[in-house]
Tab-separated table of C-alpha atoms in Angstrom:
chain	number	residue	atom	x	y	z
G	1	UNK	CA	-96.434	140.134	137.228
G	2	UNK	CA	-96.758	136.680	138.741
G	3	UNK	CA	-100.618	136.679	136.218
G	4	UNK	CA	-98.539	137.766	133.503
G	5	UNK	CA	-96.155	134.650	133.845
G	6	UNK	CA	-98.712	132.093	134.544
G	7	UNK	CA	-100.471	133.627	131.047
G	8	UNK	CA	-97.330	132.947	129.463
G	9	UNK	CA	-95.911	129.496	130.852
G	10	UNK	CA	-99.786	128.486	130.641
G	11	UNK	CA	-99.574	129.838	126.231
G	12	UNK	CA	-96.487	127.571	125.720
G	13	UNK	CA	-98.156	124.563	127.356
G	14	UNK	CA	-99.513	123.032	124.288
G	15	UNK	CA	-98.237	121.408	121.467
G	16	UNK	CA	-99.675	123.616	118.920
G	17	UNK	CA	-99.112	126.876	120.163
G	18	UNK	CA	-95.716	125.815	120.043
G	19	UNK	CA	-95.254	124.662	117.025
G	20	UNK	CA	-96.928	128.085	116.014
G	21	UNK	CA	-94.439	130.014	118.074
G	22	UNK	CA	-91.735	127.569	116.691
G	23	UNK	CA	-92.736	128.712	113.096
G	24	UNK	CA	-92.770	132.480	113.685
G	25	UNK	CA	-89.335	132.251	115.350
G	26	UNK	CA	-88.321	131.382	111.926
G	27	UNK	CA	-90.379	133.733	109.727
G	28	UNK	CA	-93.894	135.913	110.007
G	29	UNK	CA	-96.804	134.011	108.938
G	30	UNK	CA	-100.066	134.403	107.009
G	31	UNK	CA	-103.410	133.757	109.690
G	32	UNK	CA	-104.009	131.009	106.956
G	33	UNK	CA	-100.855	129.239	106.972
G	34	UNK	CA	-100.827	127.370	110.442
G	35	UNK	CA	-104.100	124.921	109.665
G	36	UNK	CA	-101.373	123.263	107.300
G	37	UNK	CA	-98.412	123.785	109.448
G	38	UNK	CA	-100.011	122.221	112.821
G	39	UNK	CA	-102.745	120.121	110.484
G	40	UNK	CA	-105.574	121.929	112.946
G	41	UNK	CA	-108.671	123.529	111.368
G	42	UNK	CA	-108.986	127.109	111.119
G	43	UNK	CA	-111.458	127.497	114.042
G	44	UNK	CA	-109.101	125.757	116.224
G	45	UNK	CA	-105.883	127.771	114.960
G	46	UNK	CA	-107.806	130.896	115.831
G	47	UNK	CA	-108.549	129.583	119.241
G	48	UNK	CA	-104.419	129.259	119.827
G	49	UNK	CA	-103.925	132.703	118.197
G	50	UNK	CA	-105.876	134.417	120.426
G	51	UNK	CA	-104.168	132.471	123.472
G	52	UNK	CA	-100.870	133.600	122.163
G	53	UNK	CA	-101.675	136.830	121.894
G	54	UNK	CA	-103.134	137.255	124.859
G	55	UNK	CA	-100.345	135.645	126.386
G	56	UNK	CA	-98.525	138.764	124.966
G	57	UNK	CA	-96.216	136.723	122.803
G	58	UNK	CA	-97.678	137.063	119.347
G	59	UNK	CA	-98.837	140.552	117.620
G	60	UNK	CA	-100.645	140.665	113.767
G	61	UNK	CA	-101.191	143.345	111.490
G	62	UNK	CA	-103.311	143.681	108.545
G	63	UNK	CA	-102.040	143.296	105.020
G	64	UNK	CA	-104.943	144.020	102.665
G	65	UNK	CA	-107.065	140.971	103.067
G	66	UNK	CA	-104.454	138.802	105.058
G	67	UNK	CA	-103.584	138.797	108.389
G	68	UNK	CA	-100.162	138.147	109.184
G	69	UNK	CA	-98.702	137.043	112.681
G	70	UNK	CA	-95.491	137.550	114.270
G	71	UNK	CA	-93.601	137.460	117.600
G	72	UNK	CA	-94.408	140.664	119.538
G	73	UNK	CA	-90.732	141.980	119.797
G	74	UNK	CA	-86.975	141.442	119.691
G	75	UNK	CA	-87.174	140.760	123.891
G	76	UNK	CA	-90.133	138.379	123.554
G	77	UNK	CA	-88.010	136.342	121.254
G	78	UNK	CA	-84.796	136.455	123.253
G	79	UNK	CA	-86.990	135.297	126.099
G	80	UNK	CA	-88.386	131.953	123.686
G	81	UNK	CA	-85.585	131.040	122.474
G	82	UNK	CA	-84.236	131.100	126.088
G	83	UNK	CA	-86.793	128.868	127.162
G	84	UNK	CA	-85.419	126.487	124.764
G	85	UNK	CA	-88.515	126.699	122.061
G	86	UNK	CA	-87.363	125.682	118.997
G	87	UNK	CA	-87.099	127.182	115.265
G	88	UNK	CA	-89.659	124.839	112.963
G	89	UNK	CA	-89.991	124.778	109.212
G	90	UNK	CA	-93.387	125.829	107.857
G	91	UNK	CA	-93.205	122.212	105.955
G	92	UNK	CA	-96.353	120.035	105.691
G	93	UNK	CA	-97.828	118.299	108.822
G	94	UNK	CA	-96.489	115.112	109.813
G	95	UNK	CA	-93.209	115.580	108.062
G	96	UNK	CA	-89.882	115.592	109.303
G	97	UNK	CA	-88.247	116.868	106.329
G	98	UNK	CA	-87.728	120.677	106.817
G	99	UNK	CA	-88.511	122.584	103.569
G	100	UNK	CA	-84.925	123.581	102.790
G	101	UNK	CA	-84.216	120.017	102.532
G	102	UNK	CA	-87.441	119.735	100.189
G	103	UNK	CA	-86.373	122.550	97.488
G	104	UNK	CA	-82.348	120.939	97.530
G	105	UNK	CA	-83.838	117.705	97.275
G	106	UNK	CA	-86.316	118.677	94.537
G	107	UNK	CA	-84.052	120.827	92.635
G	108	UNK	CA	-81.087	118.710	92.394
G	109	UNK	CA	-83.644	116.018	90.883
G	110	UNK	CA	-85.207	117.960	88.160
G	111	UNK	CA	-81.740	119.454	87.280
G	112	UNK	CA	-80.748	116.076	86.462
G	113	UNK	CA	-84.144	115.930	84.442
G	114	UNK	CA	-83.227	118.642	82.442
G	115	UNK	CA	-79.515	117.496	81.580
G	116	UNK	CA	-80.973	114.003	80.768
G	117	UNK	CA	-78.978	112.044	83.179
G	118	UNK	CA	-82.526	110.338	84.669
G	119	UNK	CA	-85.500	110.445	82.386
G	120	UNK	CA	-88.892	110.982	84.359
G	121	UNK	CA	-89.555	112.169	87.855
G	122	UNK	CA	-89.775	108.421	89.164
G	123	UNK	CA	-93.328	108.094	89.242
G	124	UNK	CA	-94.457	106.786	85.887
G	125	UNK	CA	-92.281	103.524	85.376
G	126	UNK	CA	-91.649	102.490	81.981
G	127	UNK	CA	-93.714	105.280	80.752
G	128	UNK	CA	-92.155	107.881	77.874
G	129	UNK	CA	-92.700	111.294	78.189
G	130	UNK	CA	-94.890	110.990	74.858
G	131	UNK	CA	-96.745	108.328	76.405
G	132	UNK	CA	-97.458	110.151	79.569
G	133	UNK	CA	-98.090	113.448	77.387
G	134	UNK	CA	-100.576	111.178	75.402
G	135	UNK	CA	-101.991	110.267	78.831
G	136	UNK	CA	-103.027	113.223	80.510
G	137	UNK	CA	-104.747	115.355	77.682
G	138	UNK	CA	-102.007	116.652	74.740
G	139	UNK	CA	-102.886	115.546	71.348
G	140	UNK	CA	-100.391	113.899	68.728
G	141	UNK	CA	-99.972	117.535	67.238
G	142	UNK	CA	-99.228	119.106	70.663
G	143	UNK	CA	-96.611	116.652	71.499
G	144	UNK	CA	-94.497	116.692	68.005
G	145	UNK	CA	-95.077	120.257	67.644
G	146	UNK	CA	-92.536	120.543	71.151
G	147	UNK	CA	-91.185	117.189	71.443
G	148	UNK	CA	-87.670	118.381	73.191
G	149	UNK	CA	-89.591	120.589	75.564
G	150	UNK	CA	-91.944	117.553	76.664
G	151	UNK	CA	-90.091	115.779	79.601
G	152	UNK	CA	-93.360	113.542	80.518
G	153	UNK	CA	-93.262	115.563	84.079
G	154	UNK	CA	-96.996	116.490	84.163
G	155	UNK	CA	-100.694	115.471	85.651
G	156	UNK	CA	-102.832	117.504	83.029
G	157	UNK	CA	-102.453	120.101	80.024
G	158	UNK	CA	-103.562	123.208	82.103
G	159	UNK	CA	-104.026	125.088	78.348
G	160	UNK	CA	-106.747	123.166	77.558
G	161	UNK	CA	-108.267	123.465	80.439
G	162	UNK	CA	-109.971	127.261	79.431
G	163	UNK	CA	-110.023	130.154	77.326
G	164	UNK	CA	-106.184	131.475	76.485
G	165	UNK	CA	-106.781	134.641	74.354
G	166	UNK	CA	-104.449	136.091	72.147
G	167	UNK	CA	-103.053	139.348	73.536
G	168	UNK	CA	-103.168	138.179	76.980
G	169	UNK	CA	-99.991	137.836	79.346
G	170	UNK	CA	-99.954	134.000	80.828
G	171	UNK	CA	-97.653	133.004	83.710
G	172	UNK	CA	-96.715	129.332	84.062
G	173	UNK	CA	-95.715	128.192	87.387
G	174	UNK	CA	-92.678	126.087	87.618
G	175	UNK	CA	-92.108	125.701	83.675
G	176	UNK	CA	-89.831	123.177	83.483
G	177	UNK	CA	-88.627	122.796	79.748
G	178	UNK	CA	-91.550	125.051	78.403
G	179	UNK	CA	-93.746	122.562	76.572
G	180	UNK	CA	-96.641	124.745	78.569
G	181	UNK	CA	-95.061	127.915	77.911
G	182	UNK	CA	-94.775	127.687	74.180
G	183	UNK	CA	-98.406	125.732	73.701
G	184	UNK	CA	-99.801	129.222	75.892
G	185	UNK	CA	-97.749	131.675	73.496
G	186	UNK	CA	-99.270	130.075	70.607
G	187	UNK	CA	-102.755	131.137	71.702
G	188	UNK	CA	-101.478	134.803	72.798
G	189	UNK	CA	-99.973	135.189	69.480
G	190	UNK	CA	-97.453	138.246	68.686
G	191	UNK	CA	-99.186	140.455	70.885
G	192	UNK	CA	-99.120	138.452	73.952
G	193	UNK	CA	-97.052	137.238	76.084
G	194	UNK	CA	-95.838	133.892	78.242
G	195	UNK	CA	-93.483	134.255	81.622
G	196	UNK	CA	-92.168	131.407	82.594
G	197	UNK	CA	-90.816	131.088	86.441
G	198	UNK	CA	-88.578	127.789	87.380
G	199	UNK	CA	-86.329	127.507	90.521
G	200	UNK	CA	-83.782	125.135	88.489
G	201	UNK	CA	-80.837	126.163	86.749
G	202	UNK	CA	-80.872	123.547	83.983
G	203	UNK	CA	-84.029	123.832	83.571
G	204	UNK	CA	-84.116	127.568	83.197
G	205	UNK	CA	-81.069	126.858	80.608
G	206	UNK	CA	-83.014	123.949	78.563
G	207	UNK	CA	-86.536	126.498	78.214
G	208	UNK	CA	-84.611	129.369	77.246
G	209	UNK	CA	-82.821	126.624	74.664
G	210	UNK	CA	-86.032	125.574	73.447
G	211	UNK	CA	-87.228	128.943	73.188
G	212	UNK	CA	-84.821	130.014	70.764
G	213	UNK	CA	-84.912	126.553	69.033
G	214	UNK	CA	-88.789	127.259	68.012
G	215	UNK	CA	-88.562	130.569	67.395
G	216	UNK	CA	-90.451	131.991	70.371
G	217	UNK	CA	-90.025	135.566	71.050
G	218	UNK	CA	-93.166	136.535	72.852
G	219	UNK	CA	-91.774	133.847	75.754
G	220	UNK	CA	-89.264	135.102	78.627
G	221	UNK	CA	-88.487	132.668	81.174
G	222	UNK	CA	-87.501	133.966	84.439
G	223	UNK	CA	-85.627	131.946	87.552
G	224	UNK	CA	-87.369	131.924	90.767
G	225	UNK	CA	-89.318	130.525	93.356
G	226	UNK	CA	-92.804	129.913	92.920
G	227	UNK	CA	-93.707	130.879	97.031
G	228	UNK	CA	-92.133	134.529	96.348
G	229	UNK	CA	-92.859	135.270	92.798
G	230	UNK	CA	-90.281	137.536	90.603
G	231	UNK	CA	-93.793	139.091	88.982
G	232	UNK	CA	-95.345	142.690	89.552
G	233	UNK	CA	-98.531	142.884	91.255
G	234	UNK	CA	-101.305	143.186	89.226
G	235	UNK	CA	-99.774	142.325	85.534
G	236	UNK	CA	-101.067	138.897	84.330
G	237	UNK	CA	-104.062	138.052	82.898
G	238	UNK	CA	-103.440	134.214	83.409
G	239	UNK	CA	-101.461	131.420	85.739
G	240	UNK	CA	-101.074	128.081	84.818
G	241	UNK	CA	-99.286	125.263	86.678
G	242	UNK	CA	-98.881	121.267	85.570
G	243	UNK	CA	-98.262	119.540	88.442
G	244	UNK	CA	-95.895	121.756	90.434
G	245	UNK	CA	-97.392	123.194	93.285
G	246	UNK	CA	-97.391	119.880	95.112
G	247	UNK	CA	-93.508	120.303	94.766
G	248	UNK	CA	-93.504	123.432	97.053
G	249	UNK	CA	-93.485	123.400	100.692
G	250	UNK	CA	-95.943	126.218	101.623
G	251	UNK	CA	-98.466	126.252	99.005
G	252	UNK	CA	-100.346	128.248	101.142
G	253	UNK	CA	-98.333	130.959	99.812
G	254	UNK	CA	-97.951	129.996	96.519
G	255	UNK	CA	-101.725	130.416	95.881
G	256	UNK	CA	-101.188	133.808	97.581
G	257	UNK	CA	-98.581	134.983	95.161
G	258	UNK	CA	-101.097	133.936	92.187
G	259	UNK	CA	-103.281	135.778	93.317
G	260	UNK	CA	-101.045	138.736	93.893
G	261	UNK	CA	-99.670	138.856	90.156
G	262	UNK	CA	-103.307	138.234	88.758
G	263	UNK	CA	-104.952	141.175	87.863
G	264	UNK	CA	-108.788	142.018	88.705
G	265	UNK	CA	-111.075	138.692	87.405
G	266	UNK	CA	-107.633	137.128	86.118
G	267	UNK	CA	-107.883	133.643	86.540
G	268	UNK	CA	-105.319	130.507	87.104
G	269	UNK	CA	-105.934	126.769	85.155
G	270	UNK	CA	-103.725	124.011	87.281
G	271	UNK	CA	-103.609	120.470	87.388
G	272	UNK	CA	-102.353	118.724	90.475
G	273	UNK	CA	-102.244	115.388	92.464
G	274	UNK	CA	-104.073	115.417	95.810
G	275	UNK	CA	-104.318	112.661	98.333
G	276	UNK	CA	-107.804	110.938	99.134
G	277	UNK	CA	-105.721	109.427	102.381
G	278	UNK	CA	-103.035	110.543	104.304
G	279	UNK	CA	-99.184	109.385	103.911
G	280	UNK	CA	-97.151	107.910	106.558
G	281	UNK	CA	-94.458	110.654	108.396
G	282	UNK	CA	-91.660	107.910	106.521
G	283	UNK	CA	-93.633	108.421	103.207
G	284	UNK	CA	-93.847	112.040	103.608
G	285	UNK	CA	-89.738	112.447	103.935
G	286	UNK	CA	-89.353	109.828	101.271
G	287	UNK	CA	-87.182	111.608	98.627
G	288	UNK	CA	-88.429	109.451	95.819
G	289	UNK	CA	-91.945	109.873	96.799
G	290	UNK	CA	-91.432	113.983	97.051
G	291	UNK	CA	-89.683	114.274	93.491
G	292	UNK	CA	-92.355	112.269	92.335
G	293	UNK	CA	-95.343	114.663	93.150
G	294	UNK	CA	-96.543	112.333	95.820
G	295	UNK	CA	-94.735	112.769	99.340
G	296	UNK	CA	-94.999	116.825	99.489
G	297	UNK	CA	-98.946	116.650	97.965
G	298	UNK	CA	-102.151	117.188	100.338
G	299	UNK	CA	-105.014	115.914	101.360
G	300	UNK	CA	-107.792	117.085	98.648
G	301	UNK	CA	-109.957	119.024	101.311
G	302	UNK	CA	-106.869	120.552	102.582
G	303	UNK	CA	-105.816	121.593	98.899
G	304	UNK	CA	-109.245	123.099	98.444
G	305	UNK	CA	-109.243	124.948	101.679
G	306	UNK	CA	-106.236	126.972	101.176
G	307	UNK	CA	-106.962	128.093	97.639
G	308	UNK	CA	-110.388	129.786	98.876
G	309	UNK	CA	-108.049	131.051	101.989
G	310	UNK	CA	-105.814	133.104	99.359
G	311	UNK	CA	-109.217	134.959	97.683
G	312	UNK	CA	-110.070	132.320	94.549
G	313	UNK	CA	-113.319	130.835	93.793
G	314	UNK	CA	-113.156	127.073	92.522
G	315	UNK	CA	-114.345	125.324	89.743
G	316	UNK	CA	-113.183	121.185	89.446
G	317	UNK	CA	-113.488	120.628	85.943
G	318	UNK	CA	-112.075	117.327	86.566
G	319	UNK	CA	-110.755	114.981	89.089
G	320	UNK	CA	-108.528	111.804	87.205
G	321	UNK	CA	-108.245	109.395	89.888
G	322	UNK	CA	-106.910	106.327	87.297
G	323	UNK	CA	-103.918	108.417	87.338
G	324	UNK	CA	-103.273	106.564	90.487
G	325	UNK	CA	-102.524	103.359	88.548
G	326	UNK	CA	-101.517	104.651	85.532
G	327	UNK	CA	-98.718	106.394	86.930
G	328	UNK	CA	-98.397	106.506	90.643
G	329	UNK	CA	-98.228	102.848	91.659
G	330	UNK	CA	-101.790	102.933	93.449
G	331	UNK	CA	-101.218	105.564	95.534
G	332	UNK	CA	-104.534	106.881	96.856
G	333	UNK	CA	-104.534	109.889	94.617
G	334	UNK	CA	-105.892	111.709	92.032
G	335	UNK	CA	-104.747	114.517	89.611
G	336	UNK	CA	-107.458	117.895	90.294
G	337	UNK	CA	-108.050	119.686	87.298
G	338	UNK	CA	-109.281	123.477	88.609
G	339	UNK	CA	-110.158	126.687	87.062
G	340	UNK	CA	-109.885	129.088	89.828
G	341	UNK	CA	-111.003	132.926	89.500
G	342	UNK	CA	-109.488	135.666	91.757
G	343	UNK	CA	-112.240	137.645	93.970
């Protein structure tokens, strides 16, 4: 008993192990997850698993190709939160924003977007939405075609970045307005079909608006939350996202839930921003910075990492780093344009 205690004691002596613990106290967790959580790399986050479980606090099961951790019992959490650990937010490292705070702070923002009470995200200055649109790859046609549904909120036109086929069922990650949404059901055509997931109310309210405004009946738009997708398994030949997974605290699991919904070969077309250097913990909590696709983003390597973690292979068709003075201020950035295929 007394080797069972010093196991234990000797577990929850580290810093990462308990912010591991702290996170699983909260919810069960993906193998994958914690290198972002405790900003470790993988070989080291297996080393502290296998402490922990040693230790008899942790157990894991197998969930098709994941792994996914959790605290070995109802008695072996009594007994943590007894010894005072505490409950920690699976939000990015170095932040002290928890990701509640994120998604309140992010959603009342782009609701205000969509009711046109601030124009913009904050990160593009002067910039109009057609300007920006211009900017990042739309042409003159794409923009007037959907002018109402084009809030100059992107990094990228993730339709142009492969093949959309007509008959084919796209999903567009955080779809805002729609302007992605209805450029992807005009390449499906009549026998296709565009879902459209967005967290925000308004926004939600202004696509299906838009929708009806161009005449779009091959388009559904659908409220949710891109880290626990309200898509069957299996049932889309596409994803798309402009510039929205940055937004989301654990994009560890987004990427996860893409690959979920895909179905066998599907593949996913995304523009985002990445860092090239880290943010301060002040920049990262920044509510300005976050809304603006900067303070929730990651490092580049870190990005990369996590998509190959959730079963895609990667190909950077681009990487725009004069994005970084065109609209972020010269923030050491750039906007990743990916094609990604599921395994």
């Amino acid at each position: 008993m007394t080797e069972e205690k010093a196991r234990f004691f000797k577990a929850l002596g580290d810093r990462t192990r308990l912010t591991i613990v702290g996170c699983l106290l909260k919810h069960d967790h993906c193998a994958c997850d914690f290198s972002e959580i405790a900003g470790k790399d993988q070989t080291t986050i297996s080393r502290h698993l296998k402490i922990l479980l040693e230790a008899g606090i942790l157990r894991y099961e197998k969930d098709g190709r994941y792994v996914i951790y959790s605290i070995k019992d109802e008695m072996m959490k009594e007994t943590l939160e007894k010894c005072g650990i505490e409950k920690v937010d699976s939000c990015c490292p170095g932040s002290v924003m928890d990701a509640d705070t994120k998604k309140h702070v992010v959603k009342k923002k782009y609701g205000k977007i969509a009711l046109g009470m601030v124009q913009g995200c904050g990160c593009c200055d002067d910039l109009s939405g057609e300007e920006i649109a211009g900017s990042i790859g739309y042409s003159n046609e794409d923009i007037s075609s959907f002018s109402d549904a084009n809030l100059g909120l992107g990094c990228g036109n993730p339709t142009s970045l492969g093949g959309i086929h007509e008959g084919e069922v796209v999903l567009d990650l955080g779809s805002g307005a729609g302007f992605d949404s209805f450029l992807a059901a005009r390449k499906v055509g009549k026998t296709g079909k565009v879902i459209g997931v967005d967290m925000t109310a308004e926004m939600l309210a202004k696509a299906r608006e838009n929708a009806e405004k161009y005449e779009f009946d091959n388009v559904e738009f659908r409220q949710g939350d891109i880290e626990e997708l309200p898509v069957e398994s299996s049932s889309v030949d596409v994803v798309m996202s402009n510039c929205v997974i940055n937004l989301a605290p654990d994009k560890s699991r987004v990427f996860r839930e893409a690959h979920r919904v895909l179905k066998e070969n599907g593949r996913m077309y995304l523009s985002d921003i990445v860092l090239l250097k880290d943010l301060t913990p002040e920049e990262r909590s920044d509510e300005k910075l976050i809304c603006a696709c900067v303070g929730g983003a990651l490092l580049k390597e870190d990005y990369l990492r996590i998509i190959r973690e959730a079963g895609f292979t990667i190909r950077i068709i681009d990487a725009d780093k004069d994005i970084s003075k065109r609209q972020y201020s010269g923030y050491p950035l750039e906007s990743l344009k990916l094609e990604l295929r599921k395994k």
